PDB file of C-alpha atoms and ligand atoms in Angstrom:
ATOM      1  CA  UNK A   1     -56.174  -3.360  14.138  1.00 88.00           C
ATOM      2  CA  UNK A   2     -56.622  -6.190  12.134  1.00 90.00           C
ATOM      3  CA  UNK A   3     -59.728  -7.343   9.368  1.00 88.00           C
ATOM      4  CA  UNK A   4     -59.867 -10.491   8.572  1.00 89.00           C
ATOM      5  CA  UNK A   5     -55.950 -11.160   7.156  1.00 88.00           C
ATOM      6  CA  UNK A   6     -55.717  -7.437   6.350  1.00 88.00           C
ATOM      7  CA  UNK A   7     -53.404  -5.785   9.838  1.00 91.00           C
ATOM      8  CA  UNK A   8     -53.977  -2.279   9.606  1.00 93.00           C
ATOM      9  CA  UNK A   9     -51.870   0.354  10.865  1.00 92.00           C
ATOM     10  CA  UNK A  10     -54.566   2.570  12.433  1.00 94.00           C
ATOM     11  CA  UNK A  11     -57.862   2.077  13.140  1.00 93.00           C
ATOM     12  CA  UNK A  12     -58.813   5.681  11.972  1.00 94.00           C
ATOM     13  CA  UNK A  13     -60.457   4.898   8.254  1.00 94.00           C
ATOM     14  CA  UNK A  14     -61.753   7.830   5.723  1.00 92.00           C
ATOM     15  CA  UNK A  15     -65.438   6.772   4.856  1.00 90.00           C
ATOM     16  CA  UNK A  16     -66.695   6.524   1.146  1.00 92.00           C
ATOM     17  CA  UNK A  17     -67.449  10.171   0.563  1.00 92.00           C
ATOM     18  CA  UNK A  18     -69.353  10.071  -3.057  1.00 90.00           C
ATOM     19  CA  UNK A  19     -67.825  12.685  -5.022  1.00 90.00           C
ATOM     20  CA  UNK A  20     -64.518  13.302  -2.301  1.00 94.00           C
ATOM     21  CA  UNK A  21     -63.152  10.014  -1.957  1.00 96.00           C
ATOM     22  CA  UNK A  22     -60.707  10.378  -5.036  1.00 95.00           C
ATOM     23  CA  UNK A  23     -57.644   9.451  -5.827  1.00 96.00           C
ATOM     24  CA  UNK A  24     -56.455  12.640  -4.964  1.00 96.00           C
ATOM     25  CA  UNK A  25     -57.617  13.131  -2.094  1.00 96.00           C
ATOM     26  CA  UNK A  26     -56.970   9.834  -0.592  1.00 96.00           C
ATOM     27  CA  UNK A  27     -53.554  10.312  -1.447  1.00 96.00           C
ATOM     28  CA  UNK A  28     -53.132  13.825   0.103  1.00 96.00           C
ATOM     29  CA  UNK A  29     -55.092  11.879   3.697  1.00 95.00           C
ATOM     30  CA  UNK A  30     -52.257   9.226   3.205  1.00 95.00           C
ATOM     31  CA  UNK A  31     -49.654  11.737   3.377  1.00 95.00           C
ATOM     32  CA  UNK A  32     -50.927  13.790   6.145  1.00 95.00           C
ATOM     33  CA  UNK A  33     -50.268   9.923   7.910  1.00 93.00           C
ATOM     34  CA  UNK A  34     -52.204   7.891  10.706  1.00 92.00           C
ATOM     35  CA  UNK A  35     -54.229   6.663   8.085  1.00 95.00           C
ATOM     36  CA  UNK A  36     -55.612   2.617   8.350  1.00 94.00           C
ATOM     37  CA  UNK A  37     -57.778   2.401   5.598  1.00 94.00           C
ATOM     38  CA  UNK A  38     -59.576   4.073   2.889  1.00 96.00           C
ATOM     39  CA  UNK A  39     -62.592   3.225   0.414  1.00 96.00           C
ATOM     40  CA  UNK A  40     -63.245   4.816  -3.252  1.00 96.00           C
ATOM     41  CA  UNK A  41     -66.353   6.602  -4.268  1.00 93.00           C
ATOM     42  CA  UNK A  42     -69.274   4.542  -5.008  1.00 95.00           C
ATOM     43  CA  UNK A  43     -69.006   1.906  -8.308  1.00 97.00           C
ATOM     44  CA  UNK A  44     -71.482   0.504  -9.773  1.00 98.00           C
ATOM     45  CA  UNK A  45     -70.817  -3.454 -10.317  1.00 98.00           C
ATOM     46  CA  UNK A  46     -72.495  -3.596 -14.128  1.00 98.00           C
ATOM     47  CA  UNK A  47     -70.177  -0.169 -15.027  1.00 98.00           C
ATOM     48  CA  UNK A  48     -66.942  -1.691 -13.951  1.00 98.00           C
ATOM     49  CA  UNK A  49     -67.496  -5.371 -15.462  1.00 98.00           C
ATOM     50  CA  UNK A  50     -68.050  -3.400 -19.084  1.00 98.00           C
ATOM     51  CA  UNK A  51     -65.045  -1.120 -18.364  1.00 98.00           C
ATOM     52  CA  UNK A  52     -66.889   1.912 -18.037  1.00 98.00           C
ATOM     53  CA  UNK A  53     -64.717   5.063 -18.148  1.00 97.00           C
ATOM     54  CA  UNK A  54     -66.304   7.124 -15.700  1.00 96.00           C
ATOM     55  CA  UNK A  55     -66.511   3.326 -13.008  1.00 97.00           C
ATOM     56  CA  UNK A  56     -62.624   2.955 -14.095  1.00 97.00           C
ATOM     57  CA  UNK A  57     -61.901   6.243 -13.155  1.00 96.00           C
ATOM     58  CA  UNK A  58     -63.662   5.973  -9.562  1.00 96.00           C
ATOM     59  CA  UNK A  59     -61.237   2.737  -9.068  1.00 97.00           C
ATOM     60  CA  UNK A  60     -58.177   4.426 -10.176  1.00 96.00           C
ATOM     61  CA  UNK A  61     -55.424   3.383  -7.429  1.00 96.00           C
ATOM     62  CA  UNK A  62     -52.004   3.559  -6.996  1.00 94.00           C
ATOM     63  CA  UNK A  63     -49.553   1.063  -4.806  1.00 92.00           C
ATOM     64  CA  UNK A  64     -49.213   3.694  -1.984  1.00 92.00           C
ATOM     65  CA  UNK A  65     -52.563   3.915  -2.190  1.00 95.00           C
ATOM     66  CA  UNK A  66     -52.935   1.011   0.462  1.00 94.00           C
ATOM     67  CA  UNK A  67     -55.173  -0.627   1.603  1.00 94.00           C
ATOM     68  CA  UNK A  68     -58.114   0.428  -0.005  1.00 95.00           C
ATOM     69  CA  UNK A  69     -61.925  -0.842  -0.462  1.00 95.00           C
ATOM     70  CA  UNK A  70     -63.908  -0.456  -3.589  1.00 97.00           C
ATOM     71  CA  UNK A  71     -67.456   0.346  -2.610  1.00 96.00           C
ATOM     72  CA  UNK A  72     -69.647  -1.217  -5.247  1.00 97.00           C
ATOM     73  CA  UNK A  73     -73.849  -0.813  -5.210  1.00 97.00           C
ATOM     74  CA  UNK A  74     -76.076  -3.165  -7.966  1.00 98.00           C
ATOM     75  CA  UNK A  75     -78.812  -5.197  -7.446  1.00 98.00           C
ATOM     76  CA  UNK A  76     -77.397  -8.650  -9.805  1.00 98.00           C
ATOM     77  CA  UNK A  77     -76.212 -10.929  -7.431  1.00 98.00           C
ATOM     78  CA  UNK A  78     -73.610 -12.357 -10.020  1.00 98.00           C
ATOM     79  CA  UNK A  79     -72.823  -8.848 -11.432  1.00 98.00           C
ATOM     80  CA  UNK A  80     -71.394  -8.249  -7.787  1.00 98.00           C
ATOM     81  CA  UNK A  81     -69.631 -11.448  -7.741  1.00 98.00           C
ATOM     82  CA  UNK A  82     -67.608 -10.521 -10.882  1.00 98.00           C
ATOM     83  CA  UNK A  83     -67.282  -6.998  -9.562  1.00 98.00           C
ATOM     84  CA  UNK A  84     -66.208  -7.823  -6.746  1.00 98.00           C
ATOM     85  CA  UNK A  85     -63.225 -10.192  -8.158  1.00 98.00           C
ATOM     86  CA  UNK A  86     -62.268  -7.477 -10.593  1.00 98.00           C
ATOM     87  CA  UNK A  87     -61.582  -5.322  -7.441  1.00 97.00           C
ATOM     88  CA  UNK A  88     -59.448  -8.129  -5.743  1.00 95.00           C
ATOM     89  CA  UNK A  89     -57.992  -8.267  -8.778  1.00 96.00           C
ATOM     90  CA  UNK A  90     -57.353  -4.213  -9.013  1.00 95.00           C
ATOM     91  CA  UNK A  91     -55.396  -4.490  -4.689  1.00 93.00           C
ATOM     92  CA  UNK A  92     -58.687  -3.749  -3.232  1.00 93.00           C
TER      93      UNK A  92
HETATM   94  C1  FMN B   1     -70.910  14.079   0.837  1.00 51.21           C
HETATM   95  C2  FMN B   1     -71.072  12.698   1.434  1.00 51.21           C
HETATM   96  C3  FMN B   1     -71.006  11.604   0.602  1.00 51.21           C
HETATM   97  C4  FMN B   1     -71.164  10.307   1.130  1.00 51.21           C
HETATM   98  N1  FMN B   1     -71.075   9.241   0.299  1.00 51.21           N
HETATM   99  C5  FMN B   1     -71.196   7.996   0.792  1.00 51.21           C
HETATM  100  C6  FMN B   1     -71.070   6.863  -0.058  1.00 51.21           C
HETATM  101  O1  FMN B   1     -70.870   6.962  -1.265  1.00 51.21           O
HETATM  102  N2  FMN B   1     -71.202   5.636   0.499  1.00 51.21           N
HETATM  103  C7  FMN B   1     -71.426   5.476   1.851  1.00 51.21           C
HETATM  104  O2  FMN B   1     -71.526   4.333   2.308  1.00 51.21           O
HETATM  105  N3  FMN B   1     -71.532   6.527   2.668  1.00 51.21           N
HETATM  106  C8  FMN B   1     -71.424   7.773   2.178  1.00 51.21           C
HETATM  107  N4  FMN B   1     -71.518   8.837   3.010  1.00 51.21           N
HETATM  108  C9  FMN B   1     -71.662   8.614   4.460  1.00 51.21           C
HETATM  109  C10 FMN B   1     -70.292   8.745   5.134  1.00 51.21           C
HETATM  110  O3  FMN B   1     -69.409   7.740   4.644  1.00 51.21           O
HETATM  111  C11 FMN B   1     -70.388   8.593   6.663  1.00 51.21           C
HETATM  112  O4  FMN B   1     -70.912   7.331   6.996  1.00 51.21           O
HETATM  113  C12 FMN B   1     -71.276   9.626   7.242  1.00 51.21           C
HETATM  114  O5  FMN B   1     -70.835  10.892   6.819  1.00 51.21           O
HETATM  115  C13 FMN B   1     -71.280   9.565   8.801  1.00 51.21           C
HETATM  116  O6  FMN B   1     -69.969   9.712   9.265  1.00 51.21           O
HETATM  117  P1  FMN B   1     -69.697  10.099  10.788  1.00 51.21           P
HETATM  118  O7  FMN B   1     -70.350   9.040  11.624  1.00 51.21           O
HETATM  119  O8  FMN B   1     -68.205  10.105  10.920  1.00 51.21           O
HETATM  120  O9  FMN B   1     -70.285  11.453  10.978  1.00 51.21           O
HETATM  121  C14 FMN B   1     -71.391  10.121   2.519  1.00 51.21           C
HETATM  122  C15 FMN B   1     -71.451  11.259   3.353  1.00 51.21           C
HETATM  123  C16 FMN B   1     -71.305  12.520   2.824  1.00 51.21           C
HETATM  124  C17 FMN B   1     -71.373  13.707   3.751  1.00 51.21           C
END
C-alpha cells in the first residue's frame, strides 16, 4: 500500500488510541509484525512548539518505530503549520 511517497508494508494501521498509543506499545505491535503504520496519542500543536514535557513525551519515537503519524488537534492555523514541521522534522 502506498500514501502519497510513503510505500507501506501492510495496509493494517493501529489507530490513535489517546492514552494506548505509546511508545511502548507501538513498539511491542511492531514486534508482533504485519504492522503498516502507526500514529501517537493526541498532541496538541501550541504544547509541542513550546517544548512541553508532557507533548514531548507523547512524540517520543524511536527509528524502528517506522513509519509513524503524529496526531496533532489546535485551533491556530499557523500553530499547526509549525507543529506540523516540527513533526516532519521528528520522522513523522
Ligand atoms: C480509548 C480510545 C481512544 C481513542 N483516541 C483517539 C484519538 O486520540 N484520536 C482519534 O482520532 N481517534 C481516537 N479513537 C478512535 C479510534 O482511533 C478508532 O477510530 C475507533 O476506535 C474506531 O475503530 P474501529 O473502526 O476499528 O472500531 C480512540 C478510541 C478509543 C477506544
Amino acid at each position: 500500500m502506498r500514501i502519497g511517497p510513503i510505500e507501506l508494508s501492510s495496509a493494517l494501521f493501529v489507530s490513535p488510541l489517546a492514552g494506548y498509543t505509546n511508545l511502548p506499545m507501538r513498539r511491542i505491535v511492531r514486534e508482533l509484525g504485519g504492522l503498516g503504520w502507526a500514529t501517537t496519542n493526541l498532541v496538541n500543536a501550541r504544547s509541542l512548539i513550546e517544548q512541553n514535557r508532557t507533548a514531548l513525551k507523547l512524540v517520543a519515537s524511536s527509528p524502528a518505530d517506522r513509519p509513524l503519524a503524529i496526531q496533532l488537534f489546535g485551533a491556530v492555523p499557523e500553530e499547526m503549520r509549525d507543529a506540523a514541521i516540527i513533526c516532519q522534522e521528528l520522522g513523522a
